[in-house]
Amino acid sequence: MAAPEPEPQMPKGDVQLQTRNNTQPGAIEVVEVRGDDHHTLALLLWLLLTPSVLMGTLLVLSWSWFTALVAVLLGFVFFRHLTLRWERPGPLPAPPSPDGTRPRSNSSPVPDTSTLPAVYFLYVLGSGGHSAELIDTITSQFKGQPNQHRRYVITSGDSSSKGMAEKLEARISRAYPDAKAGTVDIFKIRRARDVHQSLLTAPWTCLVSAGHAISALTREPTSRSAKRFGYQFRYPHVIVTNGPASGFIVSLVAHVLKVFYLVPKNRLKVVYIESWARSRTLSLTGKLFLWTGIADKFCVQHERLARLTGGEYLPRVGIKPALPG
């Protein structure tokens, strides 16, 4: 994954002031969808207005003109989707294995982002095993720096994922005292589909979840307000998910925002990591990411499955903690 494009530097004193007292467990800000966010509301209204206007044209245009208009819109969306895929950088050459016989993986090395004015990660926590695996992944790859913000997206009613995020942040605050690890918040959204929920009502809850996802992707962190930091923390640089349905919804919304030029092209990069438990076939969410091609990085943790799917092979990413216990 290429490093985010540099932006104008901000005074370091502001960073230190804003990050103080934000990494202690129990003091993590929990953000609800409800709130006075005019920017997010404007984006949501724009996305809702587009299909409404399209349907309104059906009342004033002939069927042939309406069909042509729809064809043009679909052609634009398809072309933008392909353009975004073509612009993605390929993997860098793989490092050799210790014995020099074959590469360990085709994954790119973690870029050095310590000199950038802003580094903003958004992690979509599912529930249970999905959350535990993603927490392990963050633990094994984490590098603290004052210019970083982390947002954990959890679904309504998922108290276990919230507890996991708070425990992880407790470890981070111990490993990186004095606000050297940046800032953090937790964002709650509607779950895309509840357990045993009827398939008839699932489309509605998915739409509600998508509306909440827009807020999660565009609501600037209060600890990194635009008044002090400009718009450097308005949109996440990287979205990381590993399988829950809500992770696909958030990623799909991010892709739509990029298709319609509503966010900068160097933001909302999606990294999907297939669960370690999937060694022979992809999960349903993994298949959706593979078929739609919306992930900038599609990673699997078993070499055989990587060959079958064409995904990047990452040896189990959570087995070597970078943080002390």
mmCIF file of C-alpha atoms in Angstrom:
data_model
loop_
_atom_site.group_PDB
_atom_site.id
_atom_site.type_symbol
_atom_site.label_atom_id
_atom_site.label_comp_id
_atom_site.label_asym_id
_atom_site.label_seq_id
_atom_site.Cartn_x
_atom_site.Cartn_y
_atom_site.Cartn_z
ATOM 1 C CA MET A 1 0.000 0.000 0.000
ATOM 2 C CA ALA A 2 1.490 3.290 -1.061
ATOM 3 C CA ALA A 3 1.975 5.940 1.610
ATOM 4 C CA PRO A 4 -0.615 8.750 1.706
ATOM 5 C CA GLU A 5 0.321 11.812 -0.325
ATOM 6 C CA PRO A 6 2.043 14.506 1.764
ATOM 7 C CA GLU A 7 -0.019 17.516 2.776
ATOM 8 C CA PRO A 8 0.939 20.886 4.264
ATOM 9 C CA GLN A 9 2.770 20.499 7.556
ATOM 10 C CA MET A 10 1.087 21.658 10.765
ATOM 11 C CA PRO A 11 2.760 22.824 13.980
ATOM 12 C CA LYS A 12 3.724 19.892 16.176
ATOM 13 C CA GLY A 13 2.610 21.745 19.272
ATOM 14 C CA ASP A 14 -0.989 21.489 18.101
ATOM 15 C CA VAL A 15 -0.649 17.727 17.700
ATOM 16 C CA GLN A 16 0.713 17.257 21.193
ATOM 17 C CA LEU A 17 -1.988 19.446 22.703
ATOM 18 C CA GLN A 18 -4.819 17.629 20.955
ATOM 19 C CA THR A 19 -3.583 14.084 21.647
ATOM 20 C CA ARG A 20 -3.118 14.522 25.375
ATOM 21 C CA ASN A 21 -5.437 12.382 27.533
ATOM 22 C CA ASN A 22 -6.997 10.609 24.535
ATOM 23 C CA THR A 23 -5.348 7.192 24.724
ATOM 24 C CA GLN A 24 -6.437 6.065 28.170
ATOM 25 C CA PRO A 25 -8.948 3.191 28.277
ATOM 26 C CA GLY A 26 -12.359 4.407 29.373
ATOM 27 C CA ALA A 27 -11.521 7.917 28.115
ATOM 28 C CA ILE A 28 -11.891 6.938 24.453
ATOM 29 C CA GLU A 29 -14.468 9.098 22.748
ATOM 30 C CA VAL A 30 -17.474 7.122 21.496
ATOM 31 C CA VAL A 31 -19.047 8.858 18.493
ATOM 32 C CA GLU A 32 -22.714 8.322 17.656
ATOM 33 C CA VAL A 33 -24.215 8.828 14.210
ATOM 34 C CA ARG A 34 -26.452 11.562 15.560
ATOM 35 C CA GLY A 35 -24.670 14.887 15.535
ATOM 36 C CA ASP A 36 -24.402 18.286 13.914
ATOM 37 C CA ASP A 37 -22.232 17.421 10.912
ATOM 38 C CA HIS A 38 -23.184 19.588 7.934
ATOM 39 C CA HIS A 39 -20.542 18.126 5.621
ATOM 40 C CA THR A 40 -21.734 14.550 6.150
ATOM 41 C CA LEU A 41 -25.364 15.621 5.796
ATOM 42 C CA ALA A 42 -24.597 17.362 2.501
ATOM 43 C CA LEU A 43 -22.949 14.228 1.080
ATOM 44 C CA LEU A 44 -25.851 12.045 2.203
ATOM 45 C CA LEU A 45 -28.417 14.385 0.659
ATOM 46 C CA TRP A 46 -26.428 14.494 -2.583
ATOM 47 C CA LEU A 47 -26.365 10.697 -2.832
ATOM 48 C CA LEU A 48 -30.098 10.522 -2.098
ATOM 49 C CA LEU A 49 -30.942 13.343 -4.486
ATOM 50 C CA THR A 50 -29.237 11.755 -7.483
ATOM 51 C CA PRO A 51 -31.611 8.740 -7.842
ATOM 52 C CA SER A 52 -34.576 10.958 -6.946
ATOM 53 C CA VAL A 53 -33.787 13.367 -9.782
ATOM 54 C CA LEU A 54 -33.223 10.421 -12.100
ATOM 55 C CA MET A 55 -36.651 9.019 -11.328
ATOM 56 C CA GLY A 56 -38.175 12.481 -11.685
ATOM 57 C CA THR A 57 -36.897 12.718 -15.246
ATOM 58 C CA LEU A 58 -39.044 9.711 -16.082
ATOM 59 C CA LEU A 59 -42.092 11.968 -15.691
ATOM 60 C CA VAL A 60 -40.891 14.593 -18.183
ATOM 61 C CA LEU A 61 -38.793 12.603 -20.653
ATOM 62 C CA SER A 62 -39.776 9.919 -23.090
ATOM 63 C CA TRP A 63 -38.832 6.347 -22.307
ATOM 64 C CA SER A 64 -36.052 6.348 -24.903
ATOM 65 C CA TRP A 65 -34.454 9.498 -23.471
ATOM 66 C CA PHE A 66 -34.753 8.145 -19.937
ATOM 67 C CA THR A 67 -33.111 4.864 -21.005
ATOM 68 C CA ALA A 68 -30.293 6.798 -22.657
ATOM 69 C CA LEU A 69 -29.774 8.870 -19.491
ATOM 70 C CA VAL A 70 -29.592 5.763 -17.332
ATOM 71 C CA ALA A 71 -27.159 4.154 -19.771
ATOM 72 C CA VAL A 72 -24.892 7.209 -19.617
ATOM 73 C CA LEU A 73 -24.945 7.212 -15.813
ATOM 74 C CA LEU A 74 -24.190 3.492 -15.611
ATOM 75 C CA GLY A 75 -21.426 3.889 -18.172
ATOM 76 C CA PHE A 76 -19.862 6.671 -16.113
ATOM 77 C CA VAL A 77 -19.996 4.580 -12.925
ATOM 78 C CA PHE A 78 -18.480 1.546 -14.697
ATOM 79 C CA PHE A 79 -15.716 3.649 -16.274
ATOM 80 C CA ARG A 80 -14.876 5.300 -12.944
ATOM 81 C CA HIS A 81 -14.801 1.890 -11.259
ATOM 82 C CA LEU A 82 -12.325 0.595 -13.846
ATOM 83 C CA THR A 83 -10.256 3.793 -13.610
ATOM 84 C CA LEU A 84 -9.927 3.430 -9.845
ATOM 85 C CA ARG A 85 -8.797 -0.170 -10.311
ATOM 86 C CA TRP A 86 -6.236 0.757 -12.987
ATOM 87 C CA GLU A 87 -4.755 3.470 -10.783
ATOM 88 C CA ARG A 88 -3.959 1.084 -7.937
ATOM 89 C CA PRO A 89 -0.247 0.405 -7.474
ATOM 90 C CA GLY A 90 0.883 -3.176 -7.813
ATOM 91 C CA PRO A 91 2.760 -5.072 -5.098
ATOM 92 C CA LEU A 92 6.424 -4.336 -4.646
ATOM 93 C CA PRO A 93 8.988 -7.142 -5.148
ATOM 94 C CA ALA A 94 8.702 -9.702 -2.384
ATOM 95 C CA PRO A 95 11.527 -10.053 0.170
ATOM 96 C CA PRO A 96 13.411 -13.362 -0.003
ATOM 97 C CA SER A 97 12.891 -16.086 2.551
ATOM 98 C CA PRO A 98 15.658 -16.704 5.122
ATOM 99 C CA ASP A 99 17.084 -19.602 3.063
ATOM 100 C CA GLY A 100 16.869 -17.592 -0.149
ATOM 101 C CA THR A 101 14.799 -20.177 -2.004
ATOM 102 C CA ARG A 102 11.478 -18.370 -2.477
ATOM 103 C CA PRO A 103 9.660 -15.211 -1.401
ATOM 104 C CA ARG A 104 7.872 -15.153 1.922
ATOM 105 C CA SER A 105 4.957 -13.205 0.453
ATOM 106 C CA ASN A 106 4.144 -10.677 -2.226
ATOM 107 C CA SER A 107 3.033 -8.020 0.263
ATOM 108 C CA SER A 108 4.463 -4.515 0.226
ATOM 109 C CA PRO A 109 6.562 -3.351 3.181
ATOM 110 C CA VAL A 110 4.922 -0.994 5.666
ATOM 111 C CA PRO A 111 5.759 2.558 4.529
ATOM 112 C CA ASP A 112 7.343 5.096 6.857
ATOM 113 C CA THR A 113 4.610 7.642 7.579
ATOM 114 C CA SER A 114 6.216 9.375 10.554
ATOM 115 C CA THR A 115 7.038 12.531 8.560
ATOM 116 C CA LEU A 116 3.524 13.025 7.152
ATOM 117 C CA PRO A 117 1.261 15.662 8.738
ATOM 118 C CA ALA A 118 -1.637 13.193 9.046
ATOM 119 C CA VAL A 119 -2.084 9.414 9.092
ATOM 120 C CA TYR A 120 -5.668 8.291 9.618
ATOM 121 C CA PHE A 121 -6.691 4.621 9.913
ATOM 122 C CA LEU A 122 -10.259 3.338 10.139
ATOM 123 C CA TYR A 123 -10.715 -0.239 11.425
ATOM 124 C CA VAL A 124 -14.065 -2.009 10.992
ATOM 125 C CA LEU A 125 -14.551 -4.429 13.879
ATOM 126 C CA GLY A 126 -17.113 -7.166 13.295
ATOM 127 C CA SER A 127 -17.796 -9.270 16.350
ATOM 128 C CA GLY A 128 -16.226 -12.204 18.137
ATOM 129 C CA GLY A 129 -13.484 -13.871 16.097
ATOM 130 C CA HIS A 130 -13.415 -11.201 13.394
ATOM 131 C CA SER A 131 -12.688 -8.486 15.935
ATOM 132 C CA ALA A 132 -10.112 -10.600 17.761
ATOM 133 C CA GLU A 133 -8.225 -11.319 14.524
ATOM 134 C CA LEU A 134 -8.207 -7.676 13.466
ATOM 135 C CA ILE A 135 -7.027 -6.584 16.917
ATOM 136 C CA ASP A 136 -4.176 -9.112 16.614
ATOM 137 C CA THR A 137 -3.349 -7.720 13.182
ATOM 138 C CA ILE A 138 -3.205 -4.156 14.494
ATOM 139 C CA THR A 139 -1.081 -5.302 17.427
ATOM 140 C CA SER A 140 1.459 -6.998 15.165
ATOM 141 C CA GLN A 141 1.781 -4.054 12.760
ATOM 142 C CA PHE A 142 1.349 -1.046 15.047
ATOM 143 C CA LYS A 143 3.777 1.862 14.998
ATOM 144 C CA GLY A 144 2.957 4.789 17.232
ATOM 145 C CA GLN A 145 3.401 8.367 16.067
ATOM 146 C CA PRO A 146 1.809 11.657 17.185
ATOM 147 C CA ASN A 147 0.402 12.447 13.721
ATOM 148 C CA GLN A 148 -1.827 9.347 13.722
ATOM 149 C CA HIS A 149 -5.555 8.983 14.358
ATOM 150 C CA ARG A 150 -7.314 5.628 14.728
ATOM 151 C CA ARG A 151 -11.059 5.178 14.404
ATOM 152 C CA TYR A 152 -12.664 1.862 15.381
ATOM 153 C CA VAL A 153 -16.053 1.303 13.749
ATOM 154 C CA ILE A 154 -18.290 -1.044 15.729
ATOM 155 C CA THR A 155 -21.915 -2.000 15.231
ATOM 156 C CA SER A 156 -24.757 -1.252 17.632
ATOM 157 C CA GLY A 157 -24.942 -3.669 20.527
ATOM 158 C CA ASP A 158 -21.416 -5.021 20.042
ATOM 159 C CA SER A 159 -19.939 -4.409 23.478
ATOM 160 C CA SER A 160 -17.262 -7.093 23.083
ATOM 161 C CA SER A 161 -15.545 -5.301 20.186
ATOM 162 C CA LYS A 162 -15.606 -2.059 22.145
ATOM 163 C CA GLY A 163 -13.902 -3.823 25.060
ATOM 164 C CA MET A 164 -11.250 -5.289 22.732
ATOM 165 C CA ALA A 165 -10.485 -1.860 21.284
ATOM 166 C CA GLU A 166 -10.187 -0.344 24.772
ATOM 167 C CA LYS A 167 -7.806 -3.114 25.896
ATOM 168 C CA LEU A 168 -5.675 -2.590 22.794
ATOM 169 C CA GLU A 169 -5.537 1.148 23.404
ATOM 170 C CA ALA A 170 -4.505 0.486 26.999
ATOM 171 C CA ARG A 171 -1.509 -1.477 25.690
ATOM 172 C CA ILE A 172 -0.734 1.271 23.197
ATOM 173 C CA SER A 173 -0.846 3.983 25.871
ATOM 174 C CA ARG A 174 1.580 1.972 28.014
ATOM 175 C CA ALA A 175 3.947 1.368 25.085
ATOM 176 C CA TYR A 176 3.741 4.969 23.806
ATOM 177 C CA PRO A 177 3.246 7.365 26.734
ATOM 178 C CA ASP A 178 3.051 11.157 26.497
ATOM 179 C CA ALA A 179 0.664 11.162 23.511
ATOM 180 C CA LYS A 180 3.222 9.606 21.159
ATOM 181 C CA ALA A 181 0.648 7.199 19.715
ATOM 182 C CA GLY A 182 -1.751 9.826 18.378
ATOM 183 C CA THR A 183 -5.497 10.049 18.974
ATOM 184 C CA VAL A 184 -8.350 7.550 18.896
ATOM 185 C CA ASP A 185 -12.138 7.309 18.856
ATOM 186 C CA ILE A 186 -14.849 4.669 18.468
ATOM 187 C CA PHE A 187 -17.722 5.140 16.015
ATOM 188 C CA LYS A 188 -21.001 3.218 16.331
ATOM 189 C CA ILE A 189 -23.054 2.356 13.245
ATOM 190 C CA ARG A 190 -26.155 0.242 12.591
ATOM 191 C CA ARG A 191 -25.400 -3.429 12.013
ATOM 192 C CA ALA A 192 -25.993 -4.420 8.384
ATOM 193 C CA ARG A 193 -27.909 -7.575 9.309
ATOM 194 C CA ASP A 194 -28.770 -8.964 12.722
ATOM 195 C CA VAL A 195 -28.428 -12.629 13.572
ATOM 196 C CA HIS A 196 -31.476 -14.576 12.304
ATOM 197 C CA GLN A 197 -32.876 -11.406 10.707
ATOM 198 C CA SER A 198 -35.303 -11.994 7.864
ATOM 199 C CA LEU A 199 -33.893 -11.544 4.376
ATOM 200 C CA LEU A 200 -36.936 -9.416 3.538
ATOM 201 C CA THR A 201 -35.907 -6.688 5.978
ATOM 202 C CA ALA A 202 -32.136 -7.018 5.423
ATOM 203 C CA PRO A 203 -32.024 -4.567 2.456
ATOM 204 C CA TRP A 204 -33.508 -1.819 4.628
ATOM 205 C CA THR A 205 -31.047 -2.330 7.493
ATOM 206 C CA CYS A 206 -28.193 -2.450 4.966
ATOM 207 C CA LEU A 207 -29.308 0.938 3.615
ATOM 208 C CA VAL A 208 -29.442 2.355 7.150
ATOM 209 C CA SER A 209 -25.984 0.926 7.816
ATOM 210 C CA ALA A 210 -24.728 2.540 4.586
ATOM 211 C CA GLY A 211 -26.090 5.914 5.705
ATOM 212 C CA HIS A 212 -24.292 5.522 9.031
ATOM 213 C CA ALA A 213 -21.130 4.502 7.161
ATOM 214 C CA ILE A 214 -21.109 7.838 5.332
ATOM 215 C CA SER A 215 -20.991 9.577 8.699
ATOM 216 C CA ALA A 216 -18.221 7.284 9.970
ATOM 217 C CA LEU A 217 -16.136 7.979 6.866
ATOM 218 C CA THR A 218 -16.617 11.738 6.758
ATOM 219 C CA ARG A 219 -17.136 12.921 10.365
ATOM 220 C CA GLU A 220 -13.887 14.548 11.386
ATOM 221 C CA PRO A 221 -12.483 13.470 14.777
ATOM 222 C CA THR A 222 -13.171 16.042 17.484
ATOM 223 C CA SER A 223 -9.578 15.667 18.671
ATOM 224 C CA ARG A 224 -8.388 16.629 15.182
ATOM 225 C CA SER A 225 -10.763 19.457 14.371
ATOM 226 C CA ALA A 226 -10.452 21.362 11.116
ATOM 227 C CA LYS A 227 -10.038 24.610 13.071
ATOM 228 C CA ARG A 228 -6.644 23.420 14.308
ATOM 229 C CA PHE A 229 -5.549 20.891 11.674
ATOM 230 C CA GLY A 230 -7.236 22.040 8.481
ATOM 231 C CA TYR A 231 -8.841 19.178 6.573
ATOM 232 C CA GLN A 232 -6.031 16.687 7.021
ATOM 233 C CA PHE A 233 -8.159 14.385 9.215
ATOM 234 C CA ARG A 234 -11.503 14.792 7.413
ATOM 235 C CA TYR A 235 -11.267 11.437 5.618
ATOM 236 C CA PRO A 236 -9.392 8.262 6.616
ATOM 237 C CA HIS A 237 -6.393 7.341 4.520
ATOM 238 C CA VAL A 238 -6.836 3.585 4.957
ATOM 239 C CA ILE A 239 -9.841 1.391 5.814
ATOM 240 C CA VAL A 240 -8.999 -2.059 7.174
ATOM 241 C CA THR A 241 -11.572 -4.850 7.481
ATOM 242 C CA ASN A 242 -11.423 -8.614 7.716
ATOM 243 C CA GLY A 243 -14.831 -10.032 6.999
ATOM 244 C CA PRO A 244 -17.972 -8.759 8.723
ATOM 245 C CA ALA A 245 -20.864 -7.686 6.481
ATOM 246 C CA SER A 246 -20.654 -4.182 7.916
ATOM 247 C CA GLY A 247 -17.050 -4.013 6.703
ATOM 248 C CA PHE A 248 -18.213 -4.610 3.141
ATOM 249 C CA ILE A 249 -20.932 -1.963 3.497
ATOM 250 C CA VAL A 250 -18.425 0.618 4.775
ATOM 251 C CA SER A 251 -15.989 -0.243 1.976
ATOM 252 C CA LEU A 252 -18.712 -0.097 -0.690
ATOM 253 C CA VAL A 253 -19.799 3.334 0.522
ATOM 254 C CA ALA A 254 -16.162 4.488 0.419
ATOM 255 C CA HIS A 255 -15.894 3.246 -3.169
ATOM 256 C CA VAL A 256 -19.082 5.084 -4.191
ATOM 257 C CA LEU A 257 -17.757 8.321 -2.674
ATOM 258 C CA LYS A 258 -14.598 7.938 -4.761
ATOM 259 C CA VAL A 259 -16.525 7.050 -7.928
ATOM 260 C CA PHE A 260 -18.449 10.331 -7.748
ATOM 261 C CA TYR A 261 -15.368 12.441 -6.877
ATOM 262 C CA LEU A 262 -16.748 13.264 -3.421
ATOM 263 C CA VAL A 263 -13.466 12.482 -1.632
ATOM 264 C CA PRO A 264 -9.810 12.949 -2.671
ATOM 265 C CA LYS A 265 -8.369 10.019 -4.598
ATOM 266 C CA ASN A 266 -5.594 9.469 -2.036
ATOM 267 C CA ARG A 267 -8.099 8.751 0.759
ATOM 268 C CA LEU A 268 -10.371 5.831 1.738
ATOM 269 C CA LYS A 269 -8.016 3.121 0.460
ATOM 270 C CA VAL A 270 -9.580 -0.247 1.330
ATOM 271 C CA VAL A 271 -7.530 -3.169 2.649
ATOM 272 C CA TYR A 272 -9.394 -6.462 3.029
ATOM 273 C CA ILE A 273 -7.738 -9.305 4.956
ATOM 274 C CA GLU A 274 -9.457 -12.679 4.689
ATOM 275 C CA SER A 275 -9.816 -14.525 7.968
ATOM 276 C CA TRP A 276 -7.063 -16.936 8.973
ATOM 277 C CA ALA A 277 -9.780 -19.599 9.362
ATOM 278 C CA ARG A 278 -10.423 -19.572 5.587
ATOM 279 C CA SER A 279 -7.803 -21.856 4.062
ATOM 280 C CA ARG A 280 -9.711 -23.536 1.186
ATOM 281 C CA THR A 281 -12.477 -21.163 0.126
ATOM 282 C CA LEU A 282 -13.266 -17.519 0.664
ATOM 283 C CA SER A 283 -15.940 -16.331 3.042
ATOM 284 C CA LEU A 284 -19.083 -14.734 1.583
ATOM 285 C CA THR A 285 -17.687 -11.279 2.341
ATOM 286 C CA GLY A 286 -14.380 -12.269 0.751
ATOM 287 C CA LYS A 287 -16.192 -13.362 -2.400
ATOM 288 C CA LEU A 288 -18.054 -10.050 -2.518
ATOM 289 C CA PHE A 289 -14.774 -8.125 -2.271
ATOM 290 C CA LEU A 290 -13.196 -10.330 -4.949
ATOM 291 C CA TRP A 291 -16.146 -10.102 -7.369
ATOM 292 C CA THR A 292 -16.704 -6.366 -6.990
ATOM 293 C CA GLY A 293 -13.027 -5.409 -6.965
ATOM 294 C CA ILE A 294 -13.605 -2.528 -4.554
ATOM 295 C CA ALA A 295 -10.651 -3.386 -2.300
ATOM 296 C CA ASP A 296 -7.369 -1.651 -3.094
ATOM 297 C CA LYS A 297 -5.594 -4.552 -1.401
ATOM 298 C CA PHE A 298 -7.130 -8.043 -1.218
ATOM 299 C CA CYS A 299 -5.083 -10.202 1.148
ATOM 300 C CA VAL A 300 -5.331 -13.834 2.251
ATOM 301 C CA GLN A 301 -3.307 -15.641 4.893
ATOM 302 C CA HIS A 302 -2.934 -19.057 3.245
ATOM 303 C CA GLU A 303 -0.628 -19.522 0.266
ATOM 304 C CA ARG A 304 -2.864 -22.031 -1.537
ATOM 305 C CA LEU A 305 -5.884 -19.756 -1.298
ATOM 306 C CA ALA A 306 -3.777 -16.854 -2.562
ATOM 307 C CA ARG A 307 -2.922 -18.836 -5.696
ATOM 308 C CA LEU A 308 -6.574 -19.769 -6.256
ATOM 309 C CA THR A 309 -7.948 -16.249 -5.824
ATOM 310 C CA GLY A 310 -5.077 -14.097 -7.059
ATOM 311 C CA GLY A 311 -4.995 -12.246 -3.748
ATOM 312 C CA GLU A 312 -1.859 -11.070 -1.987
ATOM 313 C CA TYR A 313 -0.422 -13.737 0.261
ATOM 314 C CA LEU A 314 0.226 -12.535 3.793
ATOM 315 C CA PRO A 315 1.587 -15.111 6.224
ATOM 316 C CA ARG A 316 -0.473 -14.927 9.365
ATOM 317 C CA VAL A 317 -0.209 -11.255 10.225
ATOM 318 C CA GLY A 318 -1.068 -11.402 13.914
ATOM 319 C CA ILE A 319 1.450 -13.882 15.277
ATOM 320 C CA LYS A 320 4.281 -11.477 16.191
ATOM 321 C CA PRO A 321 3.042 -8.724 18.498
ATOM 322 C CA ALA A 322 4.757 -5.365 18.066
ATOM 323 C CA LEU A 323 3.361 -4.149 21.376
ATOM 324 C CA PRO A 324 4.399 -5.373 24.832
ATOM 325 C CA GLY A 325 1.775 -7.253 26.812
#
